[in-house]
XYZ file of N, CA and C in Angstrom:
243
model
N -13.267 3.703 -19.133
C -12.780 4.238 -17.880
C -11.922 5.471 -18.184
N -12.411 6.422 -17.133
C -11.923 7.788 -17.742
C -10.248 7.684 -16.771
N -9.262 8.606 -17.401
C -7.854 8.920 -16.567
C -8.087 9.083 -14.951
N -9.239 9.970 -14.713
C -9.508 10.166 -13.289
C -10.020 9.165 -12.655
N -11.216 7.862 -12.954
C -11.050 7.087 -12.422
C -9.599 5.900 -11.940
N -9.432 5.903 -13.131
C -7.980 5.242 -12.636
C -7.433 5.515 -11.959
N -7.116 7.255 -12.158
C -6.107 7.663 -10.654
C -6.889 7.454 -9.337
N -8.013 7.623 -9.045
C -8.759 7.255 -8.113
C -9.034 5.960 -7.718
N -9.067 4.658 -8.379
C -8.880 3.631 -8.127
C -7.100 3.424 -7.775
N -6.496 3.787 -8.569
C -5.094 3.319 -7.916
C -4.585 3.974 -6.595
N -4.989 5.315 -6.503
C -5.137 6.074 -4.971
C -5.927 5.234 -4.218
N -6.697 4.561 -4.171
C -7.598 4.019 -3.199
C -7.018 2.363 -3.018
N -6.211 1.452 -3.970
C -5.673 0.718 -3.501
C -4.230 1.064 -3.105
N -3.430 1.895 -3.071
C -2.346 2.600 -2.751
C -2.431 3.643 -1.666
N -2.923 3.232 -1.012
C -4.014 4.655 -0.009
C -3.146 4.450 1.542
N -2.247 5.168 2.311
C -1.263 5.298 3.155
C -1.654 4.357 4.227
N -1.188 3.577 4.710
C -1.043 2.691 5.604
C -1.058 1.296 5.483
N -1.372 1.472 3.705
C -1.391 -0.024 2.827
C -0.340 -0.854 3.214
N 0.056 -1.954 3.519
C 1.208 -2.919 3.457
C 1.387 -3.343 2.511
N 2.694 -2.933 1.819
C 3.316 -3.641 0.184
C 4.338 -4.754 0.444
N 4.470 -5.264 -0.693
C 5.931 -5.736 -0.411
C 6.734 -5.003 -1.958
N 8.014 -5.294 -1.933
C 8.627 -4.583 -3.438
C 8.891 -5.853 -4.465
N 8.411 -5.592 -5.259
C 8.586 -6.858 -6.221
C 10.179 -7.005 -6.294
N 11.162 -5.797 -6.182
C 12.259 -6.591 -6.512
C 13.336 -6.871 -5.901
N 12.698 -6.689 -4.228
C 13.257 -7.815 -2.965
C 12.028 -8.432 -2.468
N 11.903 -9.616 -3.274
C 11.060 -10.562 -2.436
C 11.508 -10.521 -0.729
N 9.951 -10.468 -0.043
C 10.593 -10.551 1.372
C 10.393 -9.347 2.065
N 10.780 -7.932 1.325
C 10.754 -7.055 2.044
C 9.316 -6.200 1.957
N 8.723 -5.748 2.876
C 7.863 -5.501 3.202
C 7.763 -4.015 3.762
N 6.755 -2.958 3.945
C 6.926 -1.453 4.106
C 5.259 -1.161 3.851
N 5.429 0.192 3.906
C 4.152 0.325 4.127
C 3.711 1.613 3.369
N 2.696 2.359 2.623
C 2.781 3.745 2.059
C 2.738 4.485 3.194
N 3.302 5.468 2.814
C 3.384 6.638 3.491
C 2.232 7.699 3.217
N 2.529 8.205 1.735
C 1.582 9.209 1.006
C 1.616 8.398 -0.435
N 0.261 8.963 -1.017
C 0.125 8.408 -2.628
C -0.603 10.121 -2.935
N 0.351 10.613 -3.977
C 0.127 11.742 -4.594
C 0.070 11.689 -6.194
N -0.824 11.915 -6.644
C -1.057 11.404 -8.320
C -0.221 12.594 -9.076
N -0.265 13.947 -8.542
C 0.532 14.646 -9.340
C 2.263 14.379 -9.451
N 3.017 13.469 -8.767
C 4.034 13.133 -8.404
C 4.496 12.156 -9.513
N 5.500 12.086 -9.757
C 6.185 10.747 -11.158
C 6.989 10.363 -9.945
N 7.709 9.338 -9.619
C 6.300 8.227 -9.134
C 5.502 8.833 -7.620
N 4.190 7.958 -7.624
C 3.166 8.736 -7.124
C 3.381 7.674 -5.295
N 4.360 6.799 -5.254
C 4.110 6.721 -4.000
C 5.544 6.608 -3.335
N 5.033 7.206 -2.282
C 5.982 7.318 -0.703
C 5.986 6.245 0.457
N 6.990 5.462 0.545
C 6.757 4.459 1.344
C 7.314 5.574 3.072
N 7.076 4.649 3.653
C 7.964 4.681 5.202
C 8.950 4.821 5.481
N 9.718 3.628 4.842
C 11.260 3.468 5.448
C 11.940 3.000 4.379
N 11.573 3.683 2.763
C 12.436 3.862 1.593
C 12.091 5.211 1.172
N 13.581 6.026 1.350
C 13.495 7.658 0.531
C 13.052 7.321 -1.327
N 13.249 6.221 -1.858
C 12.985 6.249 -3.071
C 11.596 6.196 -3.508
N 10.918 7.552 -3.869
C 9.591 7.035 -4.131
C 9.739 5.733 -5.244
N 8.402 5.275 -5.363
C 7.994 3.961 -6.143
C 6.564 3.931 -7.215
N 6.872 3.012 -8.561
C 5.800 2.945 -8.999
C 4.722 1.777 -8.886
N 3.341 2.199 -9.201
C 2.705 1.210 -8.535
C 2.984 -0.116 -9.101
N 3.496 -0.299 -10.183
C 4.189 -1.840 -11.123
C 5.758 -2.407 -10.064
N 5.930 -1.421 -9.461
C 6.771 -2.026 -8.217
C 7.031 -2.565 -7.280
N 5.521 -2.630 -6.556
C 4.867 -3.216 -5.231
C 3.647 -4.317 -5.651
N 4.035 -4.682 -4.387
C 2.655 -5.650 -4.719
C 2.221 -5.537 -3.216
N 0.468 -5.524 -3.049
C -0.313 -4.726 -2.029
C -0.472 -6.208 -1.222
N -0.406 -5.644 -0.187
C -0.647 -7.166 0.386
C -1.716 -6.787 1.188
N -2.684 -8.235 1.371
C -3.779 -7.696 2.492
C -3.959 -7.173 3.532
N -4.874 -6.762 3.988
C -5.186 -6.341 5.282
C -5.943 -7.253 5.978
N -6.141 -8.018 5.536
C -7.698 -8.943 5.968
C -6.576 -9.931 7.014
N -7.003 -10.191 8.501
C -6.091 -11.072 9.371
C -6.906 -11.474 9.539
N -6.843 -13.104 9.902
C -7.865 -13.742 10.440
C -7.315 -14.845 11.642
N -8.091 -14.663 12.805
C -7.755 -15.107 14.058
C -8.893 -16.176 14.090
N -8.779 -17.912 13.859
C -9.346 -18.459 13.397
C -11.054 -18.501 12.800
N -11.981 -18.325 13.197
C -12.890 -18.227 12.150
C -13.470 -16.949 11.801
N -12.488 -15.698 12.860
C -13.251 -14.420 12.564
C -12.094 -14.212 12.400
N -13.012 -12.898 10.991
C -11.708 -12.347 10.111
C -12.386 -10.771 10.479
N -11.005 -10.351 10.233
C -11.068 -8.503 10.039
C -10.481 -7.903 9.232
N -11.618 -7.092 8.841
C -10.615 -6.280 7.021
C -10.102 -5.099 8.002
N -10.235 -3.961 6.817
C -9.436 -2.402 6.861
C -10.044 -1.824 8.307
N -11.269 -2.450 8.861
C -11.952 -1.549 10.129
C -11.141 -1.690 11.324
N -10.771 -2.874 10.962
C -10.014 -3.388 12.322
C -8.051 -3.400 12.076
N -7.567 -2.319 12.844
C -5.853 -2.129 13.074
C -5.318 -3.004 14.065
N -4.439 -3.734 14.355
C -3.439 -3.760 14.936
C -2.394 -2.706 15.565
N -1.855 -2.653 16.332
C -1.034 -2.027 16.724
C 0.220 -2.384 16.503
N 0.945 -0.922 15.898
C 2.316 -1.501 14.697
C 3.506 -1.250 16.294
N 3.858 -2.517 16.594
C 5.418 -2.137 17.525
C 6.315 -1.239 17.434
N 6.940 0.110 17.809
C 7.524 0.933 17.611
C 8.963 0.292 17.941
């Protein structure tokens, strides 16, 4: 696996609107903002000025399921302002 795939696989699971949580407040939860590979560290959450590395978060799904039908990435919710 070449450097560019990687960055392209980790851009694509780090890809803005992802829901993380931070590994080192269990609990808290946020969302990317931007993922820029030329950047040390390469992601931008929402509602933390500290960018983050990807060994920092952990991605949580998208997949909701409203009993026997499920919906991945096609299907949004609407985030409460």
């Amino acid at each position: 696996m070449t450097l560019g795939n990687i960055d392209r696989q980790e851009a694509l699971q780090y890809r803005p609107g992802q829901r993380v949580e931070l590994k080192q407040r269990p609990g808290t939860f946020d969302v990317i903002a931007a993922y820029d590979s030329e950047m040390v560290p390469p992601i931008t959450l929402e509602n933390d000025p500290q960018p983050r590395y990807p060994e920092e978060l952990s991605v949580c799904s998208n997949q909701r399921r409203l009993g026997w039908l499920a919906f991945g990435d096609s299907f949004q919710m609407q985030r409460s302002a």
